Amino acid sequence: LGYVRSMARLSVAVDESFGRAGEFTRSLFGEERWTAAQIEGFVNEQRNVTIASTNTSGQPHAAVVIGGCVDDEIVFTVHPQSVLARNLTANPRIGFSVCDRRHVVMGQGRAERVGNAAQCADLISTLASASVGGTFTPPDWDGDLYRIDIRRIFAS
C-alpha cells in the first residue's frame, strides 16, 4: 500500500499528460506508454538525465546530469557553480529526457532545489540503493540536488 501511495503523483502526471496530449503525441506513446513504476525503474537504470534550461537571454542550454527516481520524485545533480545552476536560479522551468536506444522518458516541469549533498545524505543513500550500479554520486561529491515538479511527462 505504501508503494502505491508513493507512486501516486507520478501516475497522475503520466495520466494527465496523456489526457492533455495532442493526437500526434498520443500516437507516439498511446499503446506503449509506461506506468510510474516503469518510469522509476528506467530512470534508475539509465542514471543519465538531460536537463534543458535557458539563460537570462533565452539561449538554450542542455546538461547531462546524474539522475534517479525514488518516492515518486525524479531527482538530479547540479554543480552550484555551473551554467545549469545559474540558469535554474534565473528560470526554474526545464525540459528533461532519459533515453536509451529503444525507450524514452521526456517531459517538462520546474526544477526545485532540495539541498546540498551534505544536507541530503539520506536521499543520496536512498537514490544509491535504487540505482542499478548501487551508487548515485561520486564519493565526497559536494553539489546540489534538485527535484522535478513534473508538468508533463511521456514514456515508452
mmCIF file of N, CA, C and O in Angstrom, residues 10-87:
data_model
loop_
_atom_site.group_PDB
_atom_site.id
_atom_site.type_symbol
_atom_site.label_atom_id
_atom_site.label_comp_id
_atom_site.label_asym_id
_atom_site.label_seq_id
_atom_site.Cartn_x
_atom_site.Cartn_y
_atom_site.Cartn_z
ATOM 1 N N LEU A 10 3.408 10.645 -9.598
ATOM 2 C CA LEU A 10 3.966 10.339 -10.908
ATOM 3 C C LEU A 10 2.899 9.706 -11.803
ATOM 4 O O LEU A 10 2.782 10.046 -12.983
ATOM 5 N N SER A 11 2.086 8.834 -11.250
ATOM 6 C CA SER A 11 0.988 8.229 -12.015
ATOM 7 C C SER A 11 0.016 9.291 -12.505
ATOM 8 O O SER A 11 -0.423 9.265 -13.657
ATOM 9 N N VAL A 12 -0.327 10.224 -11.627
ATOM 10 C CA VAL A 12 -1.242 11.302 -12.005
ATOM 11 C C VAL A 12 -0.622 12.147 -13.116
ATOM 12 O O VAL A 12 -1.289 12.506 -14.090
ATOM 13 N N ALA A 13 0.666 12.462 -13.003
ATOM 14 C CA ALA A 13 1.342 13.254 -14.034
ATOM 15 C C ALA A 13 1.314 12.534 -15.378
ATOM 16 O O ALA A 13 1.078 13.160 -16.419
ATOM 17 N N VAL A 14 1.557 11.224 -15.370
ATOM 18 C CA VAL A 14 1.518 10.443 -16.614
ATOM 19 C C VAL A 14 0.119 10.488 -17.215
ATOM 20 O O VAL A 14 -0.058 10.783 -18.403
ATOM 21 N N ASP A 15 -0.897 10.218 -16.400
ATOM 22 C CA ASP A 15 -2.276 10.193 -16.897
ATOM 23 C C ASP A 15 -2.736 11.563 -17.384
ATOM 24 O O ASP A 15 -3.352 11.683 -18.443
ATOM 25 N N GLU A 16 -2.442 12.612 -16.627
ATOM 26 C CA GLU A 16 -2.856 13.956 -17.031
ATOM 27 C C GLU A 16 -2.120 14.415 -18.286
ATOM 28 O O GLU A 16 -2.715 15.059 -19.151
ATOM 29 N N SER A 17 -0.833 14.083 -18.394
ATOM 30 C CA SER A 17 -0.072 14.460 -19.585
ATOM 31 C C SER A 17 -0.664 13.808 -20.826
ATOM 32 O O SER A 17 -0.853 14.456 -21.862
ATOM 33 N N PHE A 18 -0.973 12.539 -20.732
ATOM 34 C CA PHE A 18 -1.549 11.828 -21.869
ATOM 35 C C PHE A 18 -2.939 12.381 -22.186
ATOM 36 O O PHE A 18 -3.301 12.532 -23.357
ATOM 37 N N GLY A 19 -3.709 12.717 -21.158
ATOM 38 C CA GLY A 19 -5.045 13.267 -21.372
ATOM 39 C C GLY A 19 -5.033 14.609 -22.082
ATOM 40 O O GLY A 19 -5.947 14.921 -22.843
ATOM 41 N N ARG A 20 -3.994 15.422 -21.861
ATOM 42 C CA ARG A 20 -3.883 16.741 -22.495
ATOM 43 C C ARG A 20 -3.111 16.700 -23.807
ATOM 44 O O ARG A 20 -3.024 17.708 -24.498
ATOM 45 N N ALA A 21 -2.537 15.546 -24.143
ATOM 46 C CA ALA A 21 -1.677 15.445 -25.325
ATOM 47 C C ALA A 21 -2.478 15.576 -26.609
ATOM 48 O O ALA A 21 -3.650 15.203 -26.683
ATOM 49 N N GLY A 22 -1.802 16.063 -27.627
ATOM 50 C CA GLY A 22 -2.404 16.136 -28.949
ATOM 51 C C GLY A 22 -2.412 14.769 -29.618
ATOM 52 O O GLY A 22 -1.813 13.800 -29.129
ATOM 53 N N GLU A 23 -3.057 14.717 -30.749
ATOM 54 C CA GLU A 23 -3.204 13.456 -31.477
ATOM 55 C C GLU A 23 -1.850 12.843 -31.842
ATOM 56 O O GLU A 23 -1.646 11.641 -31.715
ATOM 57 N N PHE A 24 -0.903 13.670 -32.288
ATOM 58 C CA PHE A 24 0.403 13.145 -32.680
ATOM 59 C C PHE A 24 1.131 12.514 -31.492
ATOM 60 O O PHE A 24 1.642 11.410 -31.582
ATOM 61 N N THR A 25 1.163 13.217 -30.365
ATOM 62 C CA THR A 25 1.836 12.686 -29.178
ATOM 63 C C THR A 25 1.162 11.405 -28.712
ATOM 64 O O THR A 25 1.833 10.434 -28.360
ATOM 65 N N ARG A 26 -0.157 11.376 -28.727
ATOM 66 C CA ARG A 26 -0.876 10.150 -28.350
ATOM 67 C C ARG A 26 -0.501 8.999 -29.269
ATOM 68 O O ARG A 26 -0.365 7.865 -28.824
ATOM 69 N N SER A 27 -0.299 9.299 -30.560
ATOM 70 C CA SER A 27 0.071 8.233 -31.498
ATOM 71 C C SER A 27 1.454 7.683 -31.188
ATOM 72 O O SER A 27 1.726 6.507 -31.415
ATOM 73 N N LEU A 28 2.332 8.523 -30.665
ATOM 74 C CA LEU A 28 3.689 8.076 -30.334
ATOM 75 C C LEU A 28 3.732 7.248 -29.057
ATOM 76 O O LEU A 28 4.521 6.314 -28.942
ATOM 77 N N PHE A 29 2.921 7.609 -28.061
ATOM 78 C CA PHE A 29 3.027 7.000 -26.746
ATOM 79 C C PHE A 29 1.814 6.184 -26.319
ATOM 80 O O PHE A 29 1.851 5.527 -25.292
ATOM 81 N N GLY A 30 0.743 6.224 -27.071
ATOM 82 C CA GLY A 30 -0.519 5.622 -26.655
ATOM 83 C C GLY A 30 -0.464 4.170 -26.255
ATOM 84 O O GLY A 30 -0.767 3.813 -25.132
ATOM 85 N N GLU A 31 -0.106 3.306 -27.164
ATOM 86 C CA GLU A 31 -0.164 1.867 -26.899
ATOM 87 C C GLU A 31 0.977 1.402 -25.999
ATOM 88 O O GLU A 31 0.861 0.406 -25.312
ATOM 89 N N GLU A 32 2.065 2.127 -26.022
ATOM 90 C CA GLU A 32 3.270 1.696 -25.314
ATOM 91 C C GLU A 32 3.577 2.527 -24.075
ATOM 92 O O GLU A 32 4.631 2.366 -23.487
ATOM 93 N N ARG A 33 2.691 3.437 -23.699
ATOM 94 C CA ARG A 33 3.047 4.334 -22.587
ATOM 95 C C ARG A 33 3.251 3.540 -21.295
ATOM 96 O O ARG A 33 2.592 2.542 -21.052
ATOM 97 N N TRP A 34 4.178 4.040 -20.500
ATOM 98 C CA TRP A 34 4.602 3.338 -19.298
ATOM 99 C C TRP A 34 3.854 3.801 -18.062
ATOM 100 O O TRP A 34 3.365 4.915 -17.984
ATOM 101 N N THR A 35 3.912 2.936 -17.061
ATOM 102 C CA THR A 35 3.400 3.266 -15.735
ATOM 103 C C THR A 35 4.474 4.036 -14.960
ATOM 104 O O THR A 35 5.649 4.068 -15.358
ATOM 105 N N ALA A 36 4.086 4.599 -13.838
ATOM 106 C CA ALA A 36 5.044 5.294 -12.974
ATOM 107 C C ALA A 36 6.156 4.354 -12.520
ATOM 108 O O ALA A 36 7.328 4.739 -12.471
ATOM 109 N N ALA A 37 5.821 3.112 -12.200
ATOM 110 C CA ALA A 37 6.843 2.151 -11.754
ATOM 111 C C ALA A 37 7.842 1.861 -12.866
ATOM 112 O O ALA A 37 9.046 1.735 -12.611
ATOM 113 N N GLN A 38 7.380 1.773 -14.101
ATOM 114 C CA GLN A 38 8.296 1.545 -15.225
ATOM 115 C C GLN A 38 9.214 2.750 -15.422
ATOM 116 O O GLN A 38 10.405 2.586 -15.703
ATOM 117 N N ILE A 39 8.662 3.943 -15.285
ATOM 118 C CA ILE A 39 9.477 5.156 -15.416
ATOM 119 C C ILE A 39 10.547 5.182 -14.334
ATOM 120 O O ILE A 39 11.724 5.425 -14.610
ATOM 121 N N GLU A 40 10.162 4.901 -13.089
ATOM 122 C CA GLU A 40 11.132 4.899 -11.992
ATOM 123 C C GLU A 40 12.259 3.911 -12.266
ATOM 124 O O GLU A 40 13.435 4.246 -12.130
ATOM 125 N N GLY A 41 11.917 2.703 -12.660
ATOM 126 C CA GLY A 41 12.938 1.697 -12.934
ATOM 127 C C GLY A 41 13.870 2.100 -14.062
ATOM 128 O O GLY A 41 15.092 1.925 -13.971
ATOM 129 N N PHE A 42 13.315 2.671 -15.117
ATOM 130 C CA PHE A 42 14.123 3.080 -16.267
ATOM 131 C C PHE A 42 15.076 4.211 -15.911
ATOM 132 O O PHE A 42 16.261 4.173 -16.250
ATOM 133 N N VAL A 43 14.576 5.229 -15.214
ATOM 134 C CA VAL A 43 15.428 6.357 -14.823
ATOM 135 C C VAL A 43 16.576 5.857 -13.947
ATOM 136 O O VAL A 43 17.739 6.240 -14.138
ATOM 137 N N ASN A 44 16.282 4.966 -13.014
ATOM 138 C CA ASN A 44 17.332 4.447 -12.133
ATOM 139 C C ASN A 44 18.320 3.551 -12.868
ATOM 140 O O ASN A 44 19.490 3.486 -12.504
ATOM 141 N N GLU A 45 17.871 2.886 -13.895
ATOM 142 C CA GLU A 45 18.767 2.045 -14.685
ATOM 143 C C GLU A 45 19.689 2.878 -15.566
ATOM 144 O O GLU A 45 20.872 2.581 -15.715
ATOM 145 N N GLN A 46 19.168 3.943 -16.146
ATOM 146 C CA GLN A 46 19.950 4.766 -17.076
ATOM 147 C C GLN A 46 20.898 5.717 -16.359
ATOM 148 O O GLN A 46 22.004 5.951 -16.801
ATOM 149 N N ARG A 47 20.416 6.349 -15.297
ATOM 150 C CA ARG A 47 21.180 7.268 -14.453
ATOM 151 C C ARG A 47 21.485 8.626 -15.083
ATOM 152 O O ARG A 47 21.564 9.620 -14.400
ATOM 153 N N ASN A 48 21.654 8.706 -16.385
ATOM 154 C CA ASN A 48 21.932 9.983 -17.049
ATOM 155 C C ASN A 48 20.634 10.654 -17.452
ATOM 156 O O ASN A 48 19.818 10.066 -18.163
ATOM 157 N N VAL A 49 20.459 11.894 -17.003
ATOM 158 C CA VAL A 49 19.290 12.690 -17.344
ATOM 159 C C VAL A 49 19.783 13.949 -18.049
ATOM 160 O O VAL A 49 20.720 14.597 -17.580
ATOM 161 N N THR A 50 19.171 14.276 -19.169
ATOM 162 C CA THR A 50 19.482 15.529 -19.845
ATOM 163 C C THR A 50 18.488 16.574 -19.373
ATOM 164 O O THR A 50 17.272 16.363 -19.447
ATOM 165 N N ILE A 51 19.010 17.684 -18.875
ATOM 166 C CA ILE A 51 18.192 18.793 -18.405
ATOM 167 C C ILE A 51 18.406 19.961 -19.369
ATOM 168 O O ILE A 51 19.536 20.381 -19.607
ATOM 169 N N ALA A 52 17.315 20.475 -19.914
ATOM 170 C CA ALA A 52 17.367 21.629 -20.813
ATOM 171 C C ALA A 52 16.836 22.846 -20.063
ATOM 172 O O ALA A 52 15.775 22.790 -19.450
ATOM 173 N N SER A 53 17.610 23.915 -20.103
ATOM 174 C CA SER A 53 17.245 25.158 -19.431
ATOM 175 C C SER A 53 17.559 26.314 -20.376
ATOM 176 O O SER A 53 18.061 26.104 -21.479
ATOM 177 N N THR A 54 17.246 27.519 -19.935
ATOM 178 C CA THR A 54 17.614 28.701 -20.718
ATOM 179 C C THR A 54 18.280 29.719 -19.803
ATOM 180 O O THR A 54 17.995 29.785 -18.609
ATOM 181 N N ASN A 55 19.143 30.541 -20.411
ATOM 182 C CA ASN A 55 19.774 31.597 -19.628
ATOM 183 C C ASN A 55 18.881 32.833 -19.645
ATOM 184 O O ASN A 55 17.793 32.830 -20.236
ATOM 185 N N THR A 56 19.329 33.911 -19.022
ATOM 186 C CA THR A 56 18.504 35.110 -18.913
ATOM 187 C C THR A 56 18.235 35.761 -20.269
ATOM 188 O O THR A 56 17.290 36.525 -20.406
ATOM 189 N N SER A 57 19.033 35.454 -21.276
ATOM 190 C CA SER A 57 18.808 35.972 -22.630
ATOM 191 C C SER A 57 17.930 35.048 -23.467
ATOM 192 O O SER A 57 17.685 35.314 -24.634
ATOM 193 N N GLY A 58 17.519 33.932 -22.855
ATOM 194 C CA GLY A 58 16.680 32.979 -23.576
ATOM 195 C C GLY A 58 17.443 31.957 -24.393
ATOM 196 O O GLY A 58 16.846 31.170 -25.122
ATOM 197 N N GLN A 59 18.772 31.955 -24.263
ATOM 198 C CA GLN A 59 19.580 30.993 -25.000
ATOM 199 C C GLN A 59 19.475 29.619 -24.350
ATOM 200 O O GLN A 59 19.580 29.495 -23.126
ATOM 201 N N PRO A 60 19.292 28.567 -25.147
ATOM 202 C CA PRO A 60 19.132 27.221 -24.582
ATOM 203 C C PRO A 60 20.452 26.642 -24.089
ATOM 204 O O PRO A 60 21.527 26.999 -24.570
ATOM 205 N N HIS A 61 20.325 25.755 -23.130
ATOM 206 C CA HIS A 61 21.478 25.039 -22.579
ATOM 207 C C HIS A 61 21.007 23.643 -22.198
ATOM 208 O O HIS A 61 19.950 23.497 -21.569
ATOM 209 N N ALA A 62 21.756 22.633 -22.582
ATOM 210 C CA ALA A 62 21.442 21.258 -22.189
ATOM 211 C C ALA A 62 22.620 20.700 -21.406
ATOM 212 O O ALA A 62 23.771 20.906 -21.779
ATOM 213 N N ALA A 63 22.312 20.002 -20.324
ATOM 214 C CA ALA A 63 23.351 19.399 -19.495
ATOM 215 C C ALA A 63 22.955 17.969 -19.162
ATOM 216 O O ALA A 63 21.808 17.709 -18.806
ATOM 217 N N VAL A 64 23.912 17.068 -19.291
ATOM 218 C CA VAL A 64 23.691 15.690 -18.856
ATOM 219 C C VAL A 64 24.149 15.605 -17.408
ATOM 220 O O VAL A 64 25.292 15.945 -17.086
ATOM 221 N N VAL A 65 23.234 15.182 -16.525
ATOM 222 C CA VAL A 65 23.499 15.132 -15.093
ATOM 223 C C VAL A 65 23.169 13.740 -14.570
ATOM 224 O O VAL A 65 22.546 12.934 -15.256
ATOM 225 N N ILE A 66 23.568 13.481 -13.339
ATOM 226 C CA ILE A 66 23.206 12.227 -12.679
ATOM 227 C C ILE A 66 21.773 12.374 -12.172
ATOM 228 O O ILE A 66 21.432 13.378 -11.552
ATOM 229 N N GLY A 67 20.953 11.373 -12.443
ATOM 230 C CA GLY A 67 19.569 11.435 -12.008
ATOM 231 C C GLY A 67 19.097 10.108 -11.458
ATOM 232 O O GLY A 67 19.693 9.054 -11.709
ATOM 233 N N GLY A 68 18.035 10.163 -10.702
ATOM 234 C CA GLY A 68 17.415 8.970 -10.154
ATOM 235 C C GLY A 68 15.967 9.256 -9.817
ATOM 236 O O GLY A 68 15.530 10.410 -9.842
ATOM 237 N N CYS A 69 15.230 8.209 -9.503
ATOM 238 C CA CYS A 69 13.817 8.363 -9.192
ATOM 239 C C CYS A 69 13.477 7.499 -7.984
ATOM 240 O O CYS A 69 13.639 6.281 -8.028
ATOM 241 N N VAL A 70 13.048 8.141 -6.902
ATOM 242 C CA VAL A 70 12.583 7.439 -5.703
ATOM 243 C C VAL A 70 11.427 8.221 -5.108
ATOM 244 O O VAL A 70 11.337 9.444 -5.273
ATOM 245 N N ASP A 71 10.574 7.509 -4.418
ATOM 246 C CA ASP A 71 9.451 8.135 -3.720
ATOM 247 C C ASP A 71 8.685 9.101 -4.608
ATOM 248 O O ASP A 71 8.330 10.210 -4.192
ATOM 249 N N ASP A 72 8.472 8.679 -5.877
ATOM 250 C CA ASP A 72 7.636 9.452 -6.792
ATOM 251 C C ASP A 72 8.288 10.750 -7.246
ATOM 252 O O ASP A 72 7.601 11.675 -7.662
ATOM 253 N N GLU A 73 9.601 10.860 -7.133
ATOM 254 C CA GLU A 73 10.304 12.084 -7.491
ATOM 255 C C GLU A 73 11.493 11.757 -8.389
ATOM 256 O O GLU A 73 12.265 10.845 -8.101
ATOM 257 N N ILE A 74 11.643 12.530 -9.462
ATOM 258 C CA ILE A 74 12.871 12.470 -10.247
ATOM 259 C C ILE A 74 13.792 13.537 -9.671
ATOM 260 O O ILE A 74 13.420 14.703 -9.544
ATOM 261 N N VAL A 75 14.985 13.101 -9.286
ATOM 262 C CA VAL A 75 15.969 13.958 -8.634
ATOM 263 C C VAL A 75 17.221 13.989 -9.498
ATOM 264 O O VAL A 75 17.584 12.979 -10.108
ATOM 265 N N PHE A 76 17.888 15.148 -9.562
ATOM 266 C CA PHE A 76 19.110 15.243 -10.358
ATOM 267 C C PHE A 76 20.135 16.136 -9.673
ATOM 268 O O PHE A 76 19.807 16.914 -8.792
ATOM 269 N N THR A 77 21.387 15.983 -10.111
ATOM 270 C CA THR A 77 22.510 16.704 -9.520
ATOM 271 C C THR A 77 22.806 17.976 -10.306
ATOM 272 O O THR A 77 22.608 18.033 -11.518
ATOM 273 N N VAL A 78 23.291 18.980 -9.587
ATOM 274 C CA VAL A 78 23.709 20.241 -10.209
ATOM 275 C C VAL A 78 24.925 20.748 -9.456
ATOM 276 O O VAL A 78 24.893 20.856 -8.222
ATOM 277 N N HIS A 79 25.977 21.071 -10.175
ATOM 278 C CA HIS A 79 27.126 21.709 -9.534
ATOM 279 C C HIS A 79 26.755 23.169 -9.284
ATOM 280 O O HIS A 79 26.287 23.861 -10.198
ATOM 281 N N PRO A 80 26.956 23.670 -8.060
ATOM 282 C CA PRO A 80 26.492 25.019 -7.708
ATOM 283 C C PRO A 80 27.100 26.148 -8.543
ATOM 284 O O PRO A 80 26.524 27.219 -8.627
ATOM 285 N N GLN A 81 28.248 25.919 -9.175
ATOM 286 C CA GLN A 81 28.883 26.978 -9.960
ATOM 287 C C GLN A 81 28.739 26.747 -11.468
ATOM 288 O O GLN A 81 29.418 27.389 -12.262
ATOM 289 N N SER A 82 27.826 25.871 -11.858
ATOM 290 C CA SER A 82 27.658 25.543 -13.277
ATOM 291 C C SER A 82 26.706 26.509 -13.979
ATOM 292 O O SER A 82 25.947 27.248 -13.343
ATOM 293 N N VAL A 83 26.750 26.457 -15.301
ATOM 294 C CA VAL A 83 25.799 27.207 -16.119
ATOM 295 C C VAL A 83 24.378 26.768 -15.765
ATOM 296 O O VAL A 83 23.471 27.592 -15.647
ATOM 297 N N LEU A 84 24.182 25.468 -15.584
ATOM 298 C CA LEU A 84 22.857 24.959 -15.240
ATOM 299 C C LEU A 84 22.352 25.585 -13.941
ATOM 300 O O LEU A 84 21.194 26.019 -13.863
ATOM 301 N N ALA A 85 23.190 25.661 -12.934
ATOM 302 C CA ALA A 85 22.779 26.273 -11.655
ATOM 303 C C ALA A 85 22.377 27.730 -11.851
ATOM 304 O O ALA A 85 21.353 28.172 -11.310
ATOM 305 N N ARG A 86 23.153 28.471 -12.616
ATOM 306 C CA ARG A 86 22.812 29.880 -12.883
ATOM 307 C C ARG A 86 21.473 29.981 -13.613
ATOM 308 O O ARG A 86 20.630 30.816 -13.290
ATOM 309 N N ASN A 87 21.293 29.105 -14.604
ATOM 310 C CA ASN A 87 20.040 29.145 -15.358
ATOM 311 C C ASN A 87 18.840 28.817 -14.473
ATOM 312 O O ASN A 87 17.793 29.464 -14.563
#
